[in-house]
CSV table of C-alpha atoms in Angstrom, one decimal:
chain,number,residue,atom,x,y,z
Z,1,MET,CA,-54.9,150.6,113.2
Z,2,ASP,CA,-56.4,152.7,110.4
Z,3,ALA,CA,-56.8,156.5,110.7
Z,4,GLU,CA,-60.6,156.4,111.3
Z,5,ALA,CA,-60.2,153.8,114.1
Z,6,GLU,CA,-57.5,155.9,115.7
Z,7,VAL,CA,-59.8,158.9,115.9
Z,8,THR,CA,-62.2,157.0,118.1
Z,9,ASP,CA,-59.5,155.2,120.2
Z,10,PRO,CA,-59.5,157.1,123.5
Z,11,ALA,CA,-56.0,156.2,124.4
Z,12,ALA,CA,-54.6,157.4,121.1
Z,13,VAL,CA,-56.6,160.7,121.2
Z,14,LEU,CA,-55.5,161.3,124.8
Z,15,ALA,CA,-51.8,160.7,123.9
Z,16,ALA,CA,-52.0,163.2,121.0
Z,17,ALA,CA,-53.7,165.8,123.2
Z,18,LEU,CA,-51.0,165.5,125.9
Z,19,ALA,CA,-48.1,165.5,123.5
Z,20,ALA,CA,-47.3,169.2,124.1
Z,21,PRO,CA,-46.7,171.4,126.0
Z,22,PRO,CA,-45.7,169.2,129.0
Z,23,ALA,CA,-47.5,169.8,132.3
Z,24,SER,CA,-45.9,169.9,135.8
Z,25,ARG,CA,-48.9,168.0,137.1
Z,26,ILE,CA,-52.1,166.7,135.6
Z,27,LEU,CA,-55.3,167.3,137.7
Z,28,ILE,CA,-58.4,165.3,136.8
Z,29,ALA,CA,-61.9,166.8,137.4
Z,30,TYR,CA,-63.2,163.6,138.9
Z,31,SER,CA,-66.9,163.4,139.7
Z,32,GLY,CA,-67.0,159.6,139.9
Z,33,GLY,CA,-69.2,159.3,136.8
Z,34,MET,CA,-68.4,157.2,133.8
Z,35,ASP,CA,-66.8,159.9,131.7
Z,36,SER,CA,-64.3,161.2,134.3
Z,37,HIS,CA,-63.6,157.6,135.5
Z,38,VAL,CA,-62.6,156.6,131.9
Z,39,LEU,CA,-60.3,159.6,131.7
Z,40,LEU,CA,-58.8,158.8,135.1
Z,41,HIS,CA,-58.2,155.2,134.1
Z,42,LEU,CA,-56.7,156.2,130.7
Z,43,LEU,CA,-54.3,158.6,132.4
Z,44,TRP,CA,-53.3,156.1,135.0
Z,45,ARG,CA,-52.5,153.5,132.3
Z,46,ARG,CA,-50.5,156.1,130.3
Z,47,GLN,CA,-48.8,158.2,133.0
Z,48,GLY,CA,-48.8,156.0,136.1
Z,49,PRO,CA,-50.1,157.5,139.4
Z,50,GLU,CA,-47.3,159.9,140.3
Z,51,PRO,CA,-48.0,163.1,138.3
Z,52,LEU,CA,-51.8,162.8,138.7
Z,53,LEU,CA,-54.1,164.4,141.2
Z,54,ALA,CA,-57.9,163.7,141.1
Z,55,VAL,CA,-60.0,166.6,142.3
Z,56,HIS,CA,-63.5,165.8,143.5
Z,57,VAL,CA,-66.0,168.5,144.5
Z,58,ASN,CA,-68.8,167.5,146.9
Z,59,HIS,CA,-71.6,170.0,146.2
Z,60,GLY,CA,-73.8,168.6,148.9
Z,61,LEU,CA,-76.8,168.8,146.6
Z,62,SER,CA,-77.7,165.1,146.5
Z,63,PRO,CA,-78.4,162.6,149.4
Z,64,GLN,CA,-75.7,160.5,147.7
Z,65,ALA,CA,-73.0,163.2,147.7
Z,66,ASN,CA,-71.0,161.8,150.6
Z,67,HIS,CA,-71.2,158.3,149.1
Z,68,TRP,CA,-69.8,159.6,145.8
Z,69,GLU,CA,-67.0,161.3,147.6
Z,70,THR,CA,-66.1,158.0,149.4
Z,71,HIS,CA,-66.3,156.1,146.1
Z,72,CYS,CA,-63.8,158.5,144.4
Z,73,ARG,CA,-61.4,158.1,147.3
Z,74,ARG,CA,-61.7,154.3,147.1
Z,75,VAL,CA,-61.1,154.2,143.4
Z,76,CYS,CA,-58.0,156.6,143.6
Z,77,ASP,CA,-56.6,154.6,146.6
Z,78,ALA,CA,-56.8,151.4,144.5
Z,79,LEU,CA,-54.9,153.0,141.6
Z,80,GLY,CA,-52.4,154.8,143.9
Z,81,ILE,CA,-53.6,158.2,142.7
Z,82,ALA,CA,-53.6,161.2,145.0
Z,83,CYS,CA,-57.2,162.5,145.6
Z,84,HIS,CA,-58.2,165.9,146.8
Z,85,THR,CA,-61.9,166.2,147.9
Z,86,GLU,CA,-63.5,169.4,148.9
Z,87,ARG,CA,-67.0,170.2,150.1
Z,88,VAL,CA,-68.6,173.4,149.0
Z,89,THR,CA,-71.8,175.3,149.8
Z,90,VAL,CA,-73.9,176.1,146.7
Z,91,THR,CA,-76.3,179.0,147.0
Z,92,PRO,CA,-78.6,179.4,143.9
Z,93,GLY,CA,-78.1,182.8,142.3
Z,94,SER,CA,-79.8,184.7,139.5
Z,95,GLN,CA,-78.3,182.2,137.0
Z,96,GLY,CA,-79.8,179.2,138.7
Z,97,LEU,CA,-78.6,176.2,140.6
Z,98,GLU,CA,-76.5,174.6,137.8
Z,99,ALA,CA,-74.5,177.9,137.2
Z,100,SER,CA,-74.0,178.4,140.9
Z,101,ALA,CA,-72.7,174.8,141.3
Z,102,ARG,CA,-70.4,175.3,138.4
Z,103,ALA,CA,-69.0,178.5,139.8
Z,104,ALA,CA,-68.3,176.8,143.2
Z,105,ARG,CA,-66.7,173.8,141.4
Z,106,TYR,CA,-64.4,176.0,139.3
Z,107,ALA,CA,-63.3,178.0,142.3
Z,108,VAL,CA,-62.0,174.8,143.8
Z,109,PHE,CA,-60.2,173.8,140.6
Z,110,LYS,CA,-58.5,177.2,140.4
Z,111,ARG,CA,-57.3,177.0,144.0
Z,112,GLN,CA,-55.6,173.6,143.3
Z,113,LEU,CA,-53.9,174.7,140.1
Z,114,ASP,CA,-50.2,175.8,140.3
Z,115,ALA,CA,-48.2,177.4,137.5
Z,116,GLY,CA,-47.6,174.7,134.8
Z,117,ASP,CA,-50.5,172.5,135.9
Z,118,LEU,CA,-53.0,171.0,133.5
Z,119,LEU,CA,-56.7,170.4,134.5
Z,120,VAL,CA,-58.4,167.8,132.3
Z,121,PHE,CA,-62.1,167.0,131.9
Z,122,GLY,CA,-63.8,164.0,130.5
Z,123,HIS,CA,-66.2,165.9,128.3
Z,124,HIS,CA,-66.9,164.0,125.0
Z,125,ALA,CA,-68.6,164.6,121.6
Z,126,ASP,CA,-72.1,164.1,123.0
Z,127,ASP,CA,-71.4,166.7,125.7
Z,128,GLN,CA,-70.2,169.1,123.0
Z,129,ALA,CA,-73.4,168.6,120.9
Z,130,GLU,CA,-75.5,169.2,124.0
Z,131,THR,CA,-73.5,172.4,124.8
Z,132,LEU,CA,-73.8,173.7,121.3
Z,133,LEU,CA,-77.6,173.2,121.2
Z,134,TYR,CA,-77.9,174.6,124.8
Z,135,ARG,CA,-76.0,177.8,124.0
Z,136,LEU,CA,-77.7,178.2,120.7
Z,137,LEU,CA,-81.1,178.0,122.3
Z,138,ARG,CA,-80.2,180.0,125.4
Z,139,ALA,CA,-78.0,182.8,124.0
Z,140,GLY,CA,-78.4,182.6,120.2
Z,141,VAL,CA,-74.7,181.8,119.9
Z,142,PRO,CA,-73.6,178.4,118.3
Z,143,ALA,CA,-70.7,178.1,120.7
Z,144,GLY,CA,-69.3,174.8,121.9
Z,145,MET,CA,-66.8,174.1,124.6
Z,146,PRO,CA,-63.2,175.1,123.9
Z,147,VAL,CA,-60.7,172.3,123.8
Z,148,THR,CA,-58.3,174.3,125.9
Z,149,ARG,CA,-58.0,177.6,127.7
Z,150,PRO,CA,-56.2,179.3,130.6
Z,151,LEU,CA,-57.6,178.7,134.0
Z,152,GLY,CA,-56.2,180.3,137.1
Z,153,ARG,CA,-52.4,179.7,137.2
Z,154,GLY,CA,-52.7,176.6,134.9
Z,155,ARG,CA,-54.5,175.4,131.8
Z,156,LEU,CA,-57.8,173.5,131.1
Z,157,LEU,CA,-57.9,170.7,128.6
Z,158,ARG,CA,-60.7,168.5,127.2
Z,159,PRO,CA,-58.8,165.8,125.4
Z,160,LEU,CA,-61.8,163.5,124.6
Z,161,LEU,CA,-64.0,166.1,123.0
Z,162,ASP,CA,-64.0,164.3,119.7
Z,163,ILE,CA,-64.9,160.9,121.2
Z,164,PRO,CA,-68.6,159.8,121.3
Z,165,ARG,CA,-70.1,158.8,124.6
Z,166,ALA,CA,-70.7,155.3,123.3
Z,167,VAL,CA,-67.0,154.7,122.7
Z,168,LEU,CA,-66.2,155.8,126.3
Z,169,ARG,CA,-68.9,153.5,127.6
Z,170,ASP,CA,-67.6,150.6,125.6
Z,171,TYR,CA,-64.1,151.2,127.1
Z,172,ALA,CA,-65.5,151.4,130.7
Z,173,GLU,CA,-67.4,148.1,130.3
Z,174,ARG,CA,-64.4,146.3,128.7
Z,175,GLN,CA,-62.2,147.5,131.6
Z,176,ARG,CA,-64.9,146.7,134.1
Z,177,LEU,CA,-64.8,150.1,135.7
Z,178,ASP,CA,-67.0,150.9,138.6
Z,179,TRP,CA,-68.6,154.4,138.4
Z,180,VAL,CA,-71.5,156.2,140.1
Z,181,GLU,CA,-74.7,157.3,138.5
Z,182,ASP,CA,-76.3,160.6,139.4
Z,183,ALA,CA,-80.1,160.2,139.4
Z,184,SER,CA,-80.5,163.9,138.8
Z,185,ASN,CA,-79.1,163.4,135.3
Z,186,ALA,CA,-82.5,161.8,134.4
Z,187,ARG,CA,-84.5,164.8,135.5
Z,188,LEU,CA,-86.0,166.5,132.5
Z,189,ASP,CA,-86.6,169.8,134.2
Z,190,PHE,CA,-82.8,170.5,133.7
Z,191,ASP,CA,-82.3,171.9,130.3
Z,192,ARG,CA,-79.2,169.9,129.5
Z,193,ASN,CA,-80.9,166.7,130.5
Z,194,TYR,CA,-83.8,167.5,128.3
Z,195,LEU,CA,-81.5,167.9,125.3
Z,196,ARG,CA,-79.7,164.7,126.2
Z,197,HIS,CA,-82.7,162.5,126.7
Z,198,ARG,CA,-85.3,164.0,124.3
Z,199,VAL,CA,-83.8,166.3,121.7
Z,200,LEU,CA,-80.6,164.5,120.7
Z,201,PRO,CA,-82.2,161.0,120.4
Z,202,THR,CA,-84.9,162.5,118.1
Z,203,LEU,CA,-82.2,164.2,116.0
Z,204,THR,CA,-80.1,161.0,115.7
Z,205,ALA,CA,-83.1,158.9,114.8
Z,206,ARG,CA,-83.6,161.1,111.8
Z,207,TRP,CA,-79.9,161.9,111.1
Z,208,PRO,CA,-77.7,159.1,112.6
Z,209,ASP,CA,-74.6,161.3,112.3
Z,210,ALA,CA,-76.2,164.3,114.0
Z,211,VAL,CA,-73.6,164.4,116.8
Z,212,ALA,CA,-70.8,164.3,114.2
Z,213,ARG,CA,-72.4,167.1,112.3
Z,214,LEU,CA,-72.8,169.2,115.4
Z,215,GLN,CA,-69.1,168.5,116.2
Z,216,ARG,CA,-68.2,170.0,112.8
Z,217,VAL,CA,-70.4,173.0,113.6
Z,218,ALA,CA,-68.6,173.4,117.0
Z,219,ALA,CA,-65.2,173.2,115.3
Z,220,ARG,CA,-66.1,176.0,112.9
Z,221,SER,CA,-67.6,177.9,115.7
Z,222,ARG,CA,-64.4,177.6,117.7
Z,223,ALA,CA,-62.4,179.0,114.7
Z,224,ALA,CA,-64.9,181.9,114.4
Z,225,ALA,CA,-64.7,182.5,118.1
Z,226,GLU,CA,-60.9,182.8,117.9
Z,227,LEU,CA,-61.3,185.5,115.3
Z,228,ASP,CA,-63.9,187.2,117.5
Z,229,ARG,CA,-61.5,187.2,120.4
Z,230,ASP,CA,-58.7,188.6,118.2
Z,231,LEU,CA,-61.0,191.4,117.0
Z,232,ALA,CA,-62.1,192.1,120.6
Z,233,ALA,CA,-58.5,192.4,121.7
Z,234,ILE,CA,-57.8,194.8,118.9
Z,235,ASP,CA,-60.8,197.0,119.8
Z,236,LEU,CA,-60.1,196.9,123.5
Z,237,ALA,CA,-56.5,198.2,122.9
Z,238,GLY,CA,-58.1,201.5,121.7
Z,239,LEU,CA,-60.5,202.0,124.6
Z,240,ASP,CA,-58.1,203.2,127.3
Z,241,GLU,CA,-58.8,200.1,129.5
Z,242,ARG,CA,-57.7,200.7,133.1
Z,243,ARG,CA,-57.2,198.6,136.2
Z,244,GLU,CA,-59.4,200.2,138.9
Z,245,ARG,CA,-59.6,199.7,142.7
Z,246,VAL,CA,-62.1,197.0,142.0
Z,247,GLY,CA,-62.3,195.5,138.5
Z,248,ARG,CA,-61.5,197.3,135.3
Z,249,SER,CA,-62.9,200.1,133.2
Z,250,LEU,CA,-62.9,201.4,129.6
Z,251,SER,CA,-63.9,204.5,127.7
Z,252,LEU,CA,-67.7,204.6,127.1
Z,253,ALA,CA,-67.3,207.1,124.3
Z,254,GLY,CA,-64.7,204.9,122.6
Z,255,LEU,CA,-67.0,201.9,123.0
Z,256,THR,CA,-70.1,203.5,121.5
Z,257,ALA,CA,-68.0,204.8,118.6
Z,258,LEU,CA,-67.6,201.2,117.4
Z,259,ALA,CA,-70.1,199.5,115.1
Z,260,THR,CA,-72.8,197.8,117.2
Z,261,HIS,CA,-71.7,194.3,116.3
Z,262,ARG,CA,-68.2,195.1,117.4
Z,263,GLN,CA,-69.4,196.6,120.7
Z,264,ARG,CA,-71.3,193.4,121.4
Z,265,ASN,CA,-68.4,191.2,120.4
Z,266,LEU,CA,-66.0,193.2,122.7
Z,267,LEU,CA,-68.3,193.0,125.7
Z,268,ARG,CA,-68.8,189.3,125.3
Z,269,HIS,CA,-65.0,188.8,125.5
Z,270,TRP,CA,-64.1,191.5,128.1
Z,271,GLN,CA,-63.5,189.5,131.3
Z,272,LEU,CA,-61.6,190.0,134.5
Z,273,PRO,CA,-58.4,188.0,134.9
Z,274,GLY,CA,-59.2,184.5,136.2
Z,275,ALA,CA,-63.0,184.8,135.6
Z,276,THR,CA,-64.7,181.5,135.4
Z,277,GLY,CA,-68.3,182.6,134.5
Z,278,GLN,CA,-69.7,182.1,131.0
Z,279,GLU,CA,-69.8,184.9,128.5
Z,280,PRO,CA,-72.9,187.1,128.8
Z,281,GLY,CA,-75.8,186.0,126.7
Z,282,ALA,CA,-77.8,188.0,124.2
Z,283,ARG,CA,-80.4,189.1,126.8
Z,284,ARG,CA,-77.7,190.4,129.2
Z,285,LEU,CA,-76.1,192.4,126.3
Z,286,ASP,CA,-79.5,193.8,125.4
Z,287,SER,CA,-80.0,194.8,129.0
Z,288,LEU,CA,-76.6,196.5,129.0
Z,289,PHE,CA,-77.3,198.6,126.0
Z,290,ARG,CA,-80.9,199.5,127.1
Z,291,ASP,CA,-80.6,199.9,130.9
Z,292,LEU,CA,-76.9,200.9,131.4
Z,293,ILE,CA,-75.4,202.6,128.3
Z,294,GLY,CA,-78.7,204.3,127.5
Z,295,ALA,CA,-79.5,205.4,131.0
Z,296,ALA,CA,-79.5,209.0,132.2
Z,297,PRO,CA,-76.0,210.4,133.2
Z,298,ASP,CA,-76.9,210.6,136.9
Z,299,ALA,CA,-78.3,207.1,137.1
Z,300,ALA,CA,-76.6,204.2,138.9
Z,301,PRO,CA,-77.4,201.3,136.6
Z,302,LEU,CA,-76.2,197.7,137.2
Z,303,VAL,CA,-76.3,194.7,134.9
Z,304,GLU,CA,-75.0,191.4,136.3
Z,305,TRP,CA,-74.4,187.9,134.9
Z,306,SER,CA,-72.5,184.9,136.2
Z,307,GLY,CA,-69.1,186.2,135.0
Z,308,GLY,CA,-69.3,189.7,136.5
Z,309,GLN,CA,-71.3,192.9,136.6
Z,310,TRP,CA,-71.3,196.1,134.5
Z,311,ARG,CA,-71.6,199.5,136.1
Z,312,ARG,CA,-71.2,203.0,134.7
Z,313,PHE,CA,-69.7,206.1,136.2
Z,314,ARG,CA,-69.2,209.4,134.4
Z,315,ASP,CA,-67.7,208.6,131.0
Z,316,ARG,CA,-66.5,205.0,131.8
Z,317,LEU,CA,-67.9,201.5,131.7
Z,318,TYR,CA,-66.8,199.3,134.6
Z,319,LEU,CA,-66.5,195.6,134.8
Z,320,LEU,CA,-66.6,194.3,138.4
Z,321,PRO,CA,-66.5,190.8,139.9
Z,322,ALA,CA,-69.8,188.9,140.1
Z,323,HIS,CA,-71.8,189.7,143.2
Z,324,TRP,CA,-69.7,192.7,144.2
Z,325,GLY,CA,-71.4,194.5,147.0
Z,326,ALA,CA,-74.1,191.9,147.4
Z,327,SER,CA,-73.6,191.5,151.1
Z,328,PRO,CA,-72.5,194.8,152.7
Z,329,SER,CA,-71.3,194.6,156.2
Z,330,ARG,CA,-73.6,195.7,159.0
Z,331,ASP,CA,-70.6,196.5,161.1
Z,332,ARG,CA,-69.7,200.1,160.4
Z,333,GLY,CA,-67.0,200.4,163.1
Z,334,PRO,CA,-65.1,202.0,164.7
Z,335,TRP,CA,-62.1,199.6,164.9
Z,336,PRO,CA,-58.8,200.5,166.6
Z,337,TRP,CA,-55.9,200.8,164.2
Z,338,SER,CA,-52.1,201.0,164.7
Z,339,PRO,CA,-50.6,202.1,161.4
Z,340,GLU,CA,-47.6,199.8,162.0
Z,341,LEU,CA,-50.0,196.9,161.4
Z,342,PRO,CA,-52.4,196.2,158.5
Z,343,LEU,CA,-56.1,196.4,159.3
Z,344,GLU,CA,-58.5,194.0,157.6
Z,345,LEU,CA,-62.0,195.5,157.1
Z,346,PRO,CA,-65.3,193.6,157.1
Z,347,ASP,CA,-65.5,193.6,153.3
Z,348,GLY,CA,-62.1,192.0,152.9
Z,349,ALA,CA,-60.3,195.3,152.1
Z,350,HIS,CA,-57.0,196.2,153.9
Z,351,LEU,CA,-55.8,199.4,155.3
Z,352,ARG,CA,-52.0,199.7,155.6
Z,353,ALA,CA,-49.6,202.6,156.1
Z,354,ARG,CA,-45.9,203.3,155.5
Z,355,SER,CA,-43.8,205.8,157.4
Z,356,ALA,CA,-42.7,209.0,155.6
Z,357,LEU,CA,-41.0,212.1,156.9
Z,358,GLY,CA,-43.0,215.2,156.5
Z,359,LEU,CA,-45.8,213.5,154.5
Z,360,GLY,CA,-49.2,212.1,155.2
Z,361,LEU,CA,-50.8,211.9,158.6
Z,362,ARG,CA,-48.9,213.5,161.5
Z,363,ALA,CA,-47.7,210.6,163.7
Z,364,THR,CA,-46.5,212.5,166.7
Z,365,VAL,CA,-49.7,212.6,168.9
Z,366,PRO,CA,-48.7,210.6,171.9
Z,367,GLY,CA,-51.5,208.8,173.8
Z,368,VAL,CA,-54.2,209.4,171.2
Z,369,PRO,CA,-55.0,206.2,169.3
Z,370,LEU,CA,-56.4,206.0,165.7
Z,371,SER,CA,-59.7,204.4,164.8
Z,372,VAL,CA,-61.3,203.5,161.5
Z,373,ARG,CA,-65.0,203.4,160.5
Z,374,TYR,CA,-67.2,203.5,157.4
Z,375,ARG,CA,-69.4,206.4,156.4
Z,376,GLN,CA,-72.5,207.1,158.3
Z,377,GLY,CA,-73.7,210.3,156.6
Z,378,GLY,CA,-73.3,214.0,157.4
Z,379,GLU,CA,-69.5,214.0,157.8
Z,380,ARG,CA,-67.6,217.2,156.9
Z,381,VAL,CA,-63.9,217.3,155.8
Z,382,HIS,CA,-61.3,219.8,154.9
Z,383,PRO,CA,-58.7,218.1,152.7
Z,384,LEU,CA,-55.2,219.5,152.3
Z,385,GLY,CA,-55.1,221.9,149.5
Z,386,ARG,CA,-58.8,222.6,149.4
Z,387,GLY,CA,-60.0,226.2,150.2
Z,388,ALA,CA,-62.7,225.3,152.6
Z,389,SER,CA,-64.4,222.3,154.3
Z,390,ASN,CA,-67.4,220.6,152.7
Z,391,THR,CA,-69.5,217.5,153.1
Z,392,LEU,CA,-67.6,214.2,152.6
Z,393,LYS,CA,-70.2,213.3,150.0
Z,394,LYS,CA,-69.4,216.3,148.0
Z,395,VAL,CA,-65.6,215.8,148.3
Z,396,LEU,CA,-65.8,212.1,147.3
Z,397,LEU,CA,-67.7,213.2,144.2
Z,398,GLU,CA,-65.0,215.8,143.4
Z,399,ARG,CA,-62.3,213.2,143.9
Z,400,GLY,CA,-64.0,210.8,141.4
Z,401,LEU,CA,-64.5,207.9,143.8
Z,402,GLU,CA,-67.0,205.5,142.3
Z,403,PRO,CA,-70.4,205.5,143.9
Z,404,TRP,CA,-70.2,201.8,144.8
Z,405,LEU,CA,-67.1,202.4,146.9
Z,406,ARG,CA,-68.2,205.4,148.9
Z,407,ASP,CA,-69.8,203.4,151.7
Z,408,ARG,CA,-66.7,201.2,151.9
Z,409,VAL,CA,-63.9,203.8,152.0
Z,410,PRO,CA,-62.2,203.7,155.4
Z,411,LEU,CA,-62.5,206.9,157.4
Z,412,ILE,CA,-59.5,207.4,159.7
Z,413,GLU,CA,-60.1,209.3,163.0
Z,414,ARG,CA,-58.1,210.5,165.9
Z,415,ASP,CA,-59.9,211.2,169.1
Z,416,GLY,CA,-63.2,211.4,167.2
Z,417,GLU,CA,-61.9,213.8,164.6
Z,418,LEU,CA,-62.0,212.7,161.0
Z,419,ILE,CA,-58.4,213.2,159.8
Z,420,ALA,CA,-58.1,211.1,156.6
Z,421,VAL,CA,-60.2,209.2,154.1
Z,422,GLY,CA,-58.6,206.0,152.8
Z,423,ASP,CA,-55.6,207.0,150.7
Z,424,LEU,CA,-57.6,209.7,148.9
Z,425,PHE,CA,-56.6,212.6,151.1
Z,426,VAL,CA,-55.4,213.8,154.5
Z,427,CYS,CA,-57.3,216.6,156.3
Z,428,GLN,CA,-55.7,219.9,156.8
Z,429,SER,CA,-55.5,219.7,160.6
Z,430,ALA,CA,-53.7,216.4,160.6
Z,431,VAL,CA,-51.0,216.8,158.0
Z,432,ALA,CA,-47.4,216.0,159.0
Z,433,GLY,CA,-45.2,219.2,159.0
Z,434,VAL,CA,-41.7,219.5,157.6
Z,435,GLY,CA,-39.4,217.1,159.5
Z,436,GLU,CA,-42.3,215.5,161.4
Z,437,PRO,CA,-42.8,211.7,161.2
Z,438,GLY,CA,-45.9,210.8,159.1
Z,439,TRP,CA,-47.9,207.9,157.8
Z,440,LEU,CA,-49.1,207.4,154.2
Z,441,PRO,CA,-52.2,205.2,154.2
Z,442,ALA,CA,-52.9,202.7,151.5
Z,443,TRP,CA,-56.4,201.3,150.9
Z,444,ARG,CA,-56.6,198.0,149.0
Z,445,CYS,CA,-59.9,196.6,148.0
Z,446,PRO,CA,-60.5,192.8,147.7
Z,447,ALA,CA,-60.3,191.3,144.2
Z,448,HIS,CA,-63.8,189.8,144.6
């Protein structure tokens, strides 16, 4: 086999991609379509069924969704490959149905990945060309899909990214594979479908090697993207990045001291650990600079995209998980609480406490249980060490609690008296004295 033929031999390309580093398990993102079926079959021929796990996500968006799930199980059973299927609910968000489905799908993949696992996709050269054009037209960035990147506790790999769709289809037909066809792939109201069925055929009619040319652009773009990521990491190291109760923050003054193109580059690459959303596009970045960074100091601006949301407080820029605070609980409490046991709050946060002699909340009040609730407005507090009482709103501002957390901080009461606010402070009247048993509260917000 000559070198040119080997480049388009899917089995040879797959073998090279899996050469190193070795994976504990190989998970296949298996939709049941032609591309993922070819990948499943290639891996089965190369590895055997034992280290493989097919993962099929049923989005429930098509009348055929349950049929596709059954098909995937049948194919895997015939090959002796373990198959995990999971049904998800897709709610269209601000980024549209496709982005919401992708986020739900990747959440399933992340849950299935253990340390050392590899998740492989059947994306090919035509997919790469579509992605390159889509991102160029949508965000003004000529960025293709990466061949590999971290995902959850494992790693993502697209081993067939240099193979044209026609080569995979030829393999599928020669092996007499049975795959499913999604009728929605023919709908031209979806941007990617329009590129696939109208734009790329027009380009290849004029330039037969258009897909190969776009592949070369994507390869150069990936190299440039690596340099951009390296530069973003260098710049981020000088911006006092911190882990916050929710998300992360960095110095706004330090950010704005950078050249504009370096600010935009950093913000494209600044992501929360494990984030699966796409990088923010040019419009989101424009909105960030116009509506958030340029807003009045006392404003509470918010800019959101599929990968997270930016907020500002005082002299810091915050990056929070996507949709943070989108569904506040109507249940404001109170809820009974025994400090010996953790209390899960409606927003997913936890309130715990550890015993401490002479510190924290006084524990020796027999027969008077504790309760927890959220803010309702009008509360007054007198924290330990403060000269006088004041409104809770004023004290939370003094303590620097971010505005988006002030309605979520747990208020601890004893017999109707407010005695502590989360782990921010204990009120003067409830402090454990010298030698008295006490409780030190700890308030932990959910990661998303």
